[in-house]
Short mmCIF file of C-alpha atoms in Angstrom, two decimals:
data_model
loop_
_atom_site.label_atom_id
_atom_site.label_comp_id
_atom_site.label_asym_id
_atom_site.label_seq_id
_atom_site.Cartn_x
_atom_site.Cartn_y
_atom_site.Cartn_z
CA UNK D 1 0.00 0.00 0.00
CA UNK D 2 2.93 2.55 0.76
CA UNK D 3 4.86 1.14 -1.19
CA UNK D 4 4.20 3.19 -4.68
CA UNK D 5 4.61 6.33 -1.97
CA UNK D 6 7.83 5.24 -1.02
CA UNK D 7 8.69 4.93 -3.95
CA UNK D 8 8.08 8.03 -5.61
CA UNK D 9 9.75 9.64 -2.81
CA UNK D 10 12.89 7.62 -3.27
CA UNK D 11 13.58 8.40 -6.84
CA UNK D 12 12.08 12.34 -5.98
CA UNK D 13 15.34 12.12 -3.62
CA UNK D 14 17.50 10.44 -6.42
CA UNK D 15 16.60 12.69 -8.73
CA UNK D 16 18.24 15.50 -6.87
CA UNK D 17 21.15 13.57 -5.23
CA UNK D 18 22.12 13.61 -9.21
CA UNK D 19 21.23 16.90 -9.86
CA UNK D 20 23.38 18.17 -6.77
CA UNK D 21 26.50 16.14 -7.49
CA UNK D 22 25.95 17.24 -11.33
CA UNK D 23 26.15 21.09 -10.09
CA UNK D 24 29.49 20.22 -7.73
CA UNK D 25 31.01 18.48 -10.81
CA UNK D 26 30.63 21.37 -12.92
CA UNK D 27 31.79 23.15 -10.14
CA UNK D 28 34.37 21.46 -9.84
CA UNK D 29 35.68 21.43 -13.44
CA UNK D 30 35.58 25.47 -13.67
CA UNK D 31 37.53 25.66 -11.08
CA UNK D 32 39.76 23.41 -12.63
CA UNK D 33 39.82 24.95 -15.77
CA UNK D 34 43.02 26.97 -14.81
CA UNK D 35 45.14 23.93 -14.52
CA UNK D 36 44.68 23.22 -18.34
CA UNK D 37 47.12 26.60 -19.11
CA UNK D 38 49.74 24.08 -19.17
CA UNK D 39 48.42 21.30 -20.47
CA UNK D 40 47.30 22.76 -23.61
CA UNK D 41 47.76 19.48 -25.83
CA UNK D 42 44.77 17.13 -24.23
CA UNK D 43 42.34 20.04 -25.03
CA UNK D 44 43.85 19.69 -28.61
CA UNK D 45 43.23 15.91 -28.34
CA UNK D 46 40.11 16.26 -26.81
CA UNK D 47 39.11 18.55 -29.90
CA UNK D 48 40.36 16.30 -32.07
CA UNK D 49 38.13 13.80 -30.78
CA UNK D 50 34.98 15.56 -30.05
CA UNK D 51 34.75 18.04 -32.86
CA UNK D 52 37.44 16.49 -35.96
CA UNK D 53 35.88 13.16 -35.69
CA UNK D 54 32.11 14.81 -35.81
CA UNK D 55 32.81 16.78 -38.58
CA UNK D 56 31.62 13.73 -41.56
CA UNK D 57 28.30 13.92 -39.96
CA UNK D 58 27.91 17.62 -39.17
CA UNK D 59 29.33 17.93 -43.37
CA UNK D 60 26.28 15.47 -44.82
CA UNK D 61 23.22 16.08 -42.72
CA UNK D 62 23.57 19.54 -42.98
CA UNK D 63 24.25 19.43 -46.31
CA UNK D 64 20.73 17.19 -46.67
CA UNK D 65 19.15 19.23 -44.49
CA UNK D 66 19.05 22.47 -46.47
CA UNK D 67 18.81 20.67 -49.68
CA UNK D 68 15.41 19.53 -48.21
CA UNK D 69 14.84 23.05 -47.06
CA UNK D 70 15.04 24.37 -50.29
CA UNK D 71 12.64 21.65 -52.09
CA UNK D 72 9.80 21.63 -49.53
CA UNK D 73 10.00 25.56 -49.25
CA UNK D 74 9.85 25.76 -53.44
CA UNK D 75 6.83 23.49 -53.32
CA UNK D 76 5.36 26.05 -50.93
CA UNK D 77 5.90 29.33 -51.89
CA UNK D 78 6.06 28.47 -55.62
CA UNK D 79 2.26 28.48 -54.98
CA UNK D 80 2.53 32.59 -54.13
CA UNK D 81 4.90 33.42 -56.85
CA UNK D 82 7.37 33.81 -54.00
CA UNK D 83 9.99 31.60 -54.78
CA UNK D 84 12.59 33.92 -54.42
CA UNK D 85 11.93 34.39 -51.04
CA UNK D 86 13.51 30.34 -51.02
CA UNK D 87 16.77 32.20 -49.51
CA UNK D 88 15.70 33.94 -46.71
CA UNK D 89 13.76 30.41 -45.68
CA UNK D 90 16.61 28.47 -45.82
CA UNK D 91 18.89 31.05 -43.82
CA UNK D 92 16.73 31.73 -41.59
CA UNK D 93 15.84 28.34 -40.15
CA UNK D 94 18.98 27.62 -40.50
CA UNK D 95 20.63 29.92 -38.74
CA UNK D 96 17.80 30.71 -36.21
CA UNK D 97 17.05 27.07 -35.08
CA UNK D 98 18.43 24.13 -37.26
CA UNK D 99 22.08 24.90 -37.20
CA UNK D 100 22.07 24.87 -33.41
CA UNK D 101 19.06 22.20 -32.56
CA UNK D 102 20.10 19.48 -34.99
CA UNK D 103 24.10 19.92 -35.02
CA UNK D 104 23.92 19.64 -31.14
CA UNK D 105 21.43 16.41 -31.36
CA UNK D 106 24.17 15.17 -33.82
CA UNK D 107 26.67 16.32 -31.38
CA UNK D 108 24.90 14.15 -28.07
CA UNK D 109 25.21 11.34 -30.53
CA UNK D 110 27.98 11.29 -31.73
CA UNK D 111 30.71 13.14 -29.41
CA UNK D 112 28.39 12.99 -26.06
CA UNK D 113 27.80 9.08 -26.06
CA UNK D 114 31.28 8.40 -26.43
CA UNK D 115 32.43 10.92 -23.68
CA UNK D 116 30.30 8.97 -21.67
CA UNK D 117 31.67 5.37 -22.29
CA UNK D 118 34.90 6.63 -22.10
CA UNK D 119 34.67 8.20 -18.79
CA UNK D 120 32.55 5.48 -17.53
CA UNK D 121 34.97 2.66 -18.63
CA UNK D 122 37.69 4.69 -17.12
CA UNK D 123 35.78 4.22 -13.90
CA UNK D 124 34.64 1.00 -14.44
CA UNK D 125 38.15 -0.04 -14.64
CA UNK D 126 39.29 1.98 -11.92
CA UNK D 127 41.69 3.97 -13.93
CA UNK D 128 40.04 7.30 -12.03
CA UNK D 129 40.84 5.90 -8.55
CA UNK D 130 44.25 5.11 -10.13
CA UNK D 131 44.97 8.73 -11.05
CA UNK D 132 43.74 9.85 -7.54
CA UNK D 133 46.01 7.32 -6.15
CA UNK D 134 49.34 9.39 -7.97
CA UNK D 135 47.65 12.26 -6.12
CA UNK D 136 46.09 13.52 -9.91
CA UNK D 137 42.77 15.45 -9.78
CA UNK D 138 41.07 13.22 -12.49
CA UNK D 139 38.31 16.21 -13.03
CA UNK D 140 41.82 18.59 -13.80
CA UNK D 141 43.23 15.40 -16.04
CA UNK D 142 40.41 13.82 -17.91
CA UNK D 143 36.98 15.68 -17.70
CA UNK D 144 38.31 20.02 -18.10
CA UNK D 145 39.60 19.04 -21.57
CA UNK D 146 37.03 17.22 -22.64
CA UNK D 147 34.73 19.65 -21.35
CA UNK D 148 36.69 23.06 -22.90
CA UNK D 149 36.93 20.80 -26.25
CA UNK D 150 32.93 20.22 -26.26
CA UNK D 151 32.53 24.00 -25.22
CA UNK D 152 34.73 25.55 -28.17
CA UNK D 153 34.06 22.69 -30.85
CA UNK D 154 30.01 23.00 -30.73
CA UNK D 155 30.01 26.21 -32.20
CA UNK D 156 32.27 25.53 -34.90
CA UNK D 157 30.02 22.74 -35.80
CA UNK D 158 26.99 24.66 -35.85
CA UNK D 159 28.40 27.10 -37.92
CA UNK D 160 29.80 24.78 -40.36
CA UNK D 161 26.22 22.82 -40.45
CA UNK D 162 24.34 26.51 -41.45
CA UNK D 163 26.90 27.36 -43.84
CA UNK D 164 27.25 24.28 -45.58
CA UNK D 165 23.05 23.86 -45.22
CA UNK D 166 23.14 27.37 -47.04
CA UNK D 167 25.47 25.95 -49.95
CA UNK D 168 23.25 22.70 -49.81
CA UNK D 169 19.90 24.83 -50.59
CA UNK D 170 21.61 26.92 -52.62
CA UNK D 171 22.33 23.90 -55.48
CA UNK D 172 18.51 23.04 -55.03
CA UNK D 173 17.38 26.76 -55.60
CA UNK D 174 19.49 27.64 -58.25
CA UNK D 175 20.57 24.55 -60.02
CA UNK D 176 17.41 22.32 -59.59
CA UNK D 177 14.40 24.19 -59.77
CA UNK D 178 15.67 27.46 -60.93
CA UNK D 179 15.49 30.40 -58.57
CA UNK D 180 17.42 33.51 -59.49
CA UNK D 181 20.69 33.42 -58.33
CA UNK D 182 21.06 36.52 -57.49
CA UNK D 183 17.63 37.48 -56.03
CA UNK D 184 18.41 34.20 -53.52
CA UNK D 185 21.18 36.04 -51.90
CA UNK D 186 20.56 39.42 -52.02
CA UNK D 187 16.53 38.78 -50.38
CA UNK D 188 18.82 36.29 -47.63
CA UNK D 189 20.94 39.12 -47.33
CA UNK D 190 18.44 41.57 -47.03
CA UNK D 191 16.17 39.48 -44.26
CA UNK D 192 19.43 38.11 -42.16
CA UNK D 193 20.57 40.32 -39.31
CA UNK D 194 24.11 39.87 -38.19
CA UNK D 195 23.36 40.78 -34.48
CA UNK D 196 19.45 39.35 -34.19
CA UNK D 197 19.78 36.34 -36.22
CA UNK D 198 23.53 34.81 -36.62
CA UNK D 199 25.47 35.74 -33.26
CA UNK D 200 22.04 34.73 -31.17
CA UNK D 201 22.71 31.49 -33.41
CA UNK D 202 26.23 31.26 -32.03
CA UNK D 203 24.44 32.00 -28.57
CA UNK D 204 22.15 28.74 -28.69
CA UNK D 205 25.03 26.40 -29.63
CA UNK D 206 27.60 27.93 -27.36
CA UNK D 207 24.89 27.09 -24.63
CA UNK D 208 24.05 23.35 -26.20
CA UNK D 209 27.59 22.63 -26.30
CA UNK D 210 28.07 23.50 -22.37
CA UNK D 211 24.97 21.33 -21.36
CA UNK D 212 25.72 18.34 -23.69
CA UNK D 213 29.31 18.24 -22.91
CA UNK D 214 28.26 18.76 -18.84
CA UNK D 215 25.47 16.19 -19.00
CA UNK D 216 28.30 13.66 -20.59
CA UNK D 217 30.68 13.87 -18.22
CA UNK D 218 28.51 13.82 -15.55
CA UNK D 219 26.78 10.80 -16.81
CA UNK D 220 30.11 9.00 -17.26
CA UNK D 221 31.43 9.61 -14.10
CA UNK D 222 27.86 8.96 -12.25
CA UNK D 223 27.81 5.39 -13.97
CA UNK D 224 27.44 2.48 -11.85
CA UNK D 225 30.93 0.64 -12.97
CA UNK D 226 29.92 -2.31 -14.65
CA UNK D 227 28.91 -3.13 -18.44
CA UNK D 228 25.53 -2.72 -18.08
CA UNK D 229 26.09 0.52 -15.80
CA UNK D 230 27.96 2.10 -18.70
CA UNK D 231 25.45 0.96 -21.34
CA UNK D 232 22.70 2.44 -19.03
CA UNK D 233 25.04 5.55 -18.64
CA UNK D 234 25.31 5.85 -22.63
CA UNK D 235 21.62 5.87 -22.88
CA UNK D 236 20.51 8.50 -20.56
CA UNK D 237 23.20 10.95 -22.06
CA UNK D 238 21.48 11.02 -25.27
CA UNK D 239 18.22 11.37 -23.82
CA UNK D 240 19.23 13.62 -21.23
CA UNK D 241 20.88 15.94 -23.82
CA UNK D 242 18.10 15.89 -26.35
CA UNK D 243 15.69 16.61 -23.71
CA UNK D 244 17.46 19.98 -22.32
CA UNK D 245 18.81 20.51 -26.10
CA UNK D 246 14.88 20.72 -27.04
CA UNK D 247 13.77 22.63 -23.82
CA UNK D 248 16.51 24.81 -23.66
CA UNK D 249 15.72 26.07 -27.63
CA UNK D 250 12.47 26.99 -26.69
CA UNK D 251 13.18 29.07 -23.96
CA UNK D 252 16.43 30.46 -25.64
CA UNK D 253 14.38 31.14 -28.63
CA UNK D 254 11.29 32.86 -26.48
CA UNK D 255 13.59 34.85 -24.80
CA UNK D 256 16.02 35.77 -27.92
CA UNK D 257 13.16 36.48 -30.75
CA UNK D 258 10.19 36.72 -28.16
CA UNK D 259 9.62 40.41 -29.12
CA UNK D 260 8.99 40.18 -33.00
CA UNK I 1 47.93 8.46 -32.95
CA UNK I 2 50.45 11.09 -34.33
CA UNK I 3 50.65 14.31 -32.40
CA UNK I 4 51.41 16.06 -35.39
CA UNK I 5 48.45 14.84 -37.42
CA UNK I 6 45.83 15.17 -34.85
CA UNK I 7 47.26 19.00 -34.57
CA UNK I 8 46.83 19.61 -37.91
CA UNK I 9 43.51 18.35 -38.18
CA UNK I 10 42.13 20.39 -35.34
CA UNK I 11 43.89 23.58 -36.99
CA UNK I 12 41.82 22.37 -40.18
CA UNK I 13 38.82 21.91 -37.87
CA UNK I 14 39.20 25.30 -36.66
CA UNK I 15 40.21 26.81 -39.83
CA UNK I 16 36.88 25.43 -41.54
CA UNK I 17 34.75 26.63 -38.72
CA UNK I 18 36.60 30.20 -38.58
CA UNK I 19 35.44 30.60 -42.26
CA UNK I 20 31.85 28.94 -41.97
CA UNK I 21 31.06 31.92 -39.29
CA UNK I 22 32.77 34.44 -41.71
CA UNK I 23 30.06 33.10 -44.99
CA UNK I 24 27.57 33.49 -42.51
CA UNK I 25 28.57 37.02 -41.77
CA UNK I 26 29.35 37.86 -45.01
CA UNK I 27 27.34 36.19 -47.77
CA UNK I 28 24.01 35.19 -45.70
CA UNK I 29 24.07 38.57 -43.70
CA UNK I 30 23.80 42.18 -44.22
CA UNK I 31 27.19 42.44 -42.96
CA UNK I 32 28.43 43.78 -46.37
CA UNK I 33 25.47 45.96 -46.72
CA UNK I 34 25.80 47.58 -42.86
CA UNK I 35 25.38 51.23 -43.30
CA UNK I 36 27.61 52.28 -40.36
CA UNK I 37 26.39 55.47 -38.19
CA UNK I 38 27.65 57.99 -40.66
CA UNK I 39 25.20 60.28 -42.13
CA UNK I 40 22.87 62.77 -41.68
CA UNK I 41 19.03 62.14 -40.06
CA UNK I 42 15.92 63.57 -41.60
CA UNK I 43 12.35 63.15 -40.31
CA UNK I 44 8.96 63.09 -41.86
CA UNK I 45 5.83 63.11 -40.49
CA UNK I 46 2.71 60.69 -42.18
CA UNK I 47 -0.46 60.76 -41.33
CA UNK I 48 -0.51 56.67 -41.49
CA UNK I 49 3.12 54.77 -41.33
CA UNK I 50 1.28 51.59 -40.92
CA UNK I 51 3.05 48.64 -42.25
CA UNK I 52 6.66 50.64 -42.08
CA UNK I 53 9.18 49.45 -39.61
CA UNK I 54 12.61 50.33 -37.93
CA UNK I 55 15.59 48.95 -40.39
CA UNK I 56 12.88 49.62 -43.66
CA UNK I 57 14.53 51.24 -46.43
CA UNK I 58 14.80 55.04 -47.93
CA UNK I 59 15.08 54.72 -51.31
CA UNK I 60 15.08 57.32 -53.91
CA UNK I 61 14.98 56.34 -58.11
CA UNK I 62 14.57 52.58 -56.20
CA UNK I 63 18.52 52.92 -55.10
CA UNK I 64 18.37 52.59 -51.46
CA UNK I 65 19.85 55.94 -49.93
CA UNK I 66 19.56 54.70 -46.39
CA UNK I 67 17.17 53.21 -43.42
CA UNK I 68 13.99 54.48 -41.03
CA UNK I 69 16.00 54.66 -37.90
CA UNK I 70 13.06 55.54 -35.64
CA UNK I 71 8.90 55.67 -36.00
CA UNK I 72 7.10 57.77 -32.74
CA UNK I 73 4.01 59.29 -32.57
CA UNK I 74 2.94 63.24 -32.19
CA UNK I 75 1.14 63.89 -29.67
CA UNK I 76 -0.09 67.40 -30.90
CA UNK I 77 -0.45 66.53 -34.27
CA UNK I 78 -1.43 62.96 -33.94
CA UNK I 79 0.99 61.60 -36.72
CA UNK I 80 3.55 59.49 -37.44
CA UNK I 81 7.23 60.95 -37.46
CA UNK I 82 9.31 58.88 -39.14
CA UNK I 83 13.44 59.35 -38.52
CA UNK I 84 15.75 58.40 -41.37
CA UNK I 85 19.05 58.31 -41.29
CA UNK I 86 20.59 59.04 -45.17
CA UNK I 87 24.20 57.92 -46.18
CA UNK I 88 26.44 60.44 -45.99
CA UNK I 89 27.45 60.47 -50.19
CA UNK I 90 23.75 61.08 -50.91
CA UNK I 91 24.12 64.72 -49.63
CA UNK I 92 22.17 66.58 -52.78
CA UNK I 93 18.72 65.88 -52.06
CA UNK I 94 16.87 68.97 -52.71
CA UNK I 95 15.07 70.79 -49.61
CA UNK I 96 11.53 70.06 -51.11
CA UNK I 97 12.23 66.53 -52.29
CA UNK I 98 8.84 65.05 -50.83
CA UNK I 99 8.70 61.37 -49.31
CA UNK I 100 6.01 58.58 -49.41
CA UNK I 101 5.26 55.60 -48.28
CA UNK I 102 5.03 52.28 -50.91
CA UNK I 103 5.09 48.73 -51.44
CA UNK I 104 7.35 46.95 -52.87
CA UNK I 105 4.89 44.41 -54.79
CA UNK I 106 2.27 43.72 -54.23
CA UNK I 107 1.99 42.55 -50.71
CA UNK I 108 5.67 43.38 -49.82
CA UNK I 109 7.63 45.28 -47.66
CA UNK I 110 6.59 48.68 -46.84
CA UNK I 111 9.57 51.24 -47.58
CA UNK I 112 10.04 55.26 -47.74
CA UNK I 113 10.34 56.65 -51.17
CA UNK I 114 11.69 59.56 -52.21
CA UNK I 115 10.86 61.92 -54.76
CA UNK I 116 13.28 64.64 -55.93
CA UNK I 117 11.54 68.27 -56.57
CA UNK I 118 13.55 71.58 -57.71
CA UNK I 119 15.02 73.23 -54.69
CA UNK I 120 18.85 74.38 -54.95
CA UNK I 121 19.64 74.03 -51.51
CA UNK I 122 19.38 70.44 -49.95
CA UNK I 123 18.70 68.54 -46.84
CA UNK I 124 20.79 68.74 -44.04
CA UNK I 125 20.96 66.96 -40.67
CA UNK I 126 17.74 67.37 -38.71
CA UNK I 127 15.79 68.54 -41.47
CA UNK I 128 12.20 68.21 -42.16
CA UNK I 129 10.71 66.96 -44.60
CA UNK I 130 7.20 68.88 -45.47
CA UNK I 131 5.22 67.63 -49.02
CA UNK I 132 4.64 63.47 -47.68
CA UNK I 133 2.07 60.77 -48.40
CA UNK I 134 0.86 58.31 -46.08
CA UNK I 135 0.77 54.56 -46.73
CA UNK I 136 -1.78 53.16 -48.52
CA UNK I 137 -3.96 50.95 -46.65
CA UNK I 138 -5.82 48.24 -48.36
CA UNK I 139 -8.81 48.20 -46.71
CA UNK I 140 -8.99 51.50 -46.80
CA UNK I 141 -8.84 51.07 -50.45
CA UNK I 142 -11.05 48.56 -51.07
CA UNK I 143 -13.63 50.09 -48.64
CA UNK I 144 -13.60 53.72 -51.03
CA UNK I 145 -13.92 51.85 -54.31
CA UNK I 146 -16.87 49.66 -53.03
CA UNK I 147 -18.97 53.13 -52.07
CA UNK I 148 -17.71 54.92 -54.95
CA UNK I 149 -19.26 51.65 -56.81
CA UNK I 150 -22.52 52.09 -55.12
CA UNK I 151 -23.14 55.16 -54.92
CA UNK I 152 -22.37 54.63 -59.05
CA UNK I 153 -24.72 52.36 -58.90
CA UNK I 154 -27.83 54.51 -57.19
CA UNK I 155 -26.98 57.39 -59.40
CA UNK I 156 -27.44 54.97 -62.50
CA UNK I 157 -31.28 53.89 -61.31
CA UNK I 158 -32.28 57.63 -60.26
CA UNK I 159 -31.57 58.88 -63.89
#
């Protein structure tokens, strides 16, 4: 009879057990972030990992993704006679919200699930109690890089995923249903802001990058060390990080382009 | 892995994503098109600036000459007064160049236009501009043609 009570109490309790030591980790890793001065060359590996190795998937999907822009928006506006307008579309969702949303989702994927396994086979093999055992701060050693790596390579991603979305609805527009070249840009030119529309862009992903980097570390070094504890771990960062990713937009987005 | 190569993959990394912000900045943006805050500001005042917003364009001959900086309301005249700041090289706009408010298409953009009249002298920072036209509402437009219509109409059956 109490049990479902007790229950709901104990993971109510669980849930912010987690959420507390999540807060001291990240804590814990800016105040650490001064001991990376000199150790420049794991953030370089760390960026190598999480941003170099992401950058195949980043390349195609955005290049699909405005491609797709550009043939579903023609279908629509060729209706109005607007089909020059086909630039601003494209630019605009992809620099407003499909940039950042889907080359972060990519980014939990790809870069966040295997920041977690690592991590979490580091603990599961006790490599982390190792390091504290030669008196090394394993949040200094292993989880600051990766975290300064996720923080300055999401960005870059993004970016490259609007630009090369532009160029990918671009072909479509000009080369496969015939928009005017140069109407294309100059409208996208004419209806993209540098200050409302492409550095609040930078914004989102900047912020996307901090919370799916954070909520992969944490995950990996929160993971019960076995297998199955790891696999478990794995999981929840992906669905953890879509989950804020999602959230987060909205409320970035209602409080960046609320006014208009 | 090699140091070396994983180095020179994240400078290519960072290289690629240095110019992917610059193509956003300059070739999707309005970057290249950024009037900076030279000039000289001229007002207007319109009995209906509906449909015109900050950032719309001045243009004059349909070459855009500069931007509507700022739209307020009078409160003794009950109008519209628009600001507009011009690009400085456009400084030989006559003083009784008048200014209204179009379309661009058909259900586009509102913008200022301007139209040059004979005056020697020209416009100079502050100045006013006095001979303007309101924007054309469509309602508005609609709703005089239908009575014009039916008033035709009555007129036709008295005779």
């Amino acid at each position: 009879m109490l049990d479902p009570i007790q229950n709901l109490g104990k993971s109510g309790l669980r849930f912010f057990e987690r959420l507390g030591r999540a807060c001291i980790l990240f804590a814990r890793i800016l105040g650490g972030l001064h001991t990376l001065i000199p150790r420049l060359g794991l953030v370089i590996y760390q960026t190598y990992s999480v941003g170099v190795l992401s950058l195949l998937i980043i390349v195609v999907s955005g290049l699909f993704v405005g491609m797709v822009l550009a043939l579903q928006g023609y279908n629509t506006l060729v209706d109005f006679g607007a089909e020059e307008s086909l630039g601003i579309l494209v630019a605009l969702s992809l620099v407003r919200e499909l940039g950042p949303v889907v080359s972060a989702l990519l980014f939990a994927g790809r870069a966040g699930s295997a920041l977690t396994a690592e991590i979490g086979l580091m603990k599961a093999t006790e490599q982390l109690s190792a390091m504290e055992m030669m008196a090394i701060d394993p949040v200094h050693r292993v989880m600051a890089p990766r975290f300064v790596a996720g923080f300055f390579a999401m960005p870059l991603l993004a970016a490259i995923f609007s630009a090369v979305g532009v160029l990918g609805g671009y072909f479509v527009a000009v080369g496969v249903v015939g928009v005017d070249e140069g109407a294309f840009w100059s409208q996208m030119q004419d209806a993209v802001d540098l200050r409302d529309d492409i550095y609040n862009g930078v914004i989102k992903s900047v912020v996307f990058g901090v919370v799916v980097t954070w909520i992969a570390i944490f995950e990996g070094s929160d993971a019960i060390p076995t297998s199955e504890g790891v696999s478990r771990a794995t999981t929840r960062t992906v669905v953890h990080s879509a989950l804020a990713i999602l959230g987060l937009d909205f409320v970035l987005t209602a409080l960046m382009f609320g006014e208009i | 892995m090699n140091t070396r190569i994983v180095e020179i993959w994240v400078g290519i990394f960072i290289a690629a994503g240095a110019a992917a912000l610059f193509m956003l900045a300059m070739k999707v943006s309005n970057l290249a098109t950024y009037t900076n805050d030279e000039g000289y500001t001229i007002t207007a005042k319109f009995e209906d600036a509906s449909g015109l917003k900050e950032r719309s364009p001045v243009a004059m001959a349909g070459v855009r000459l500069g931007r509507v900086t700022d739209i307020r309301f009078d409160n003794l005249t009950l109008e519209a007064i628009v600001t507009m700041r011009i690009e400085s090289k456009y400084n030989t706009l006559p003083k009784d160049t008048s200014a209204s408010i179009y379309t661009a298409g058909l259900l586009g953009e509102k913008y200022v236009g301007l139209e040059p009249g004979g005056d020697e002298a020209s416009l100079k920072q502050g100045d006013r501009i006095k001979l303007t036209q309101g924007s054309m509402v469509l309602e508005k437009l609609i709703g005089q043609f239908v009575s014009q219509f039916l008033s035709d109409d009555s007129s036709d059956k008295a005779k």
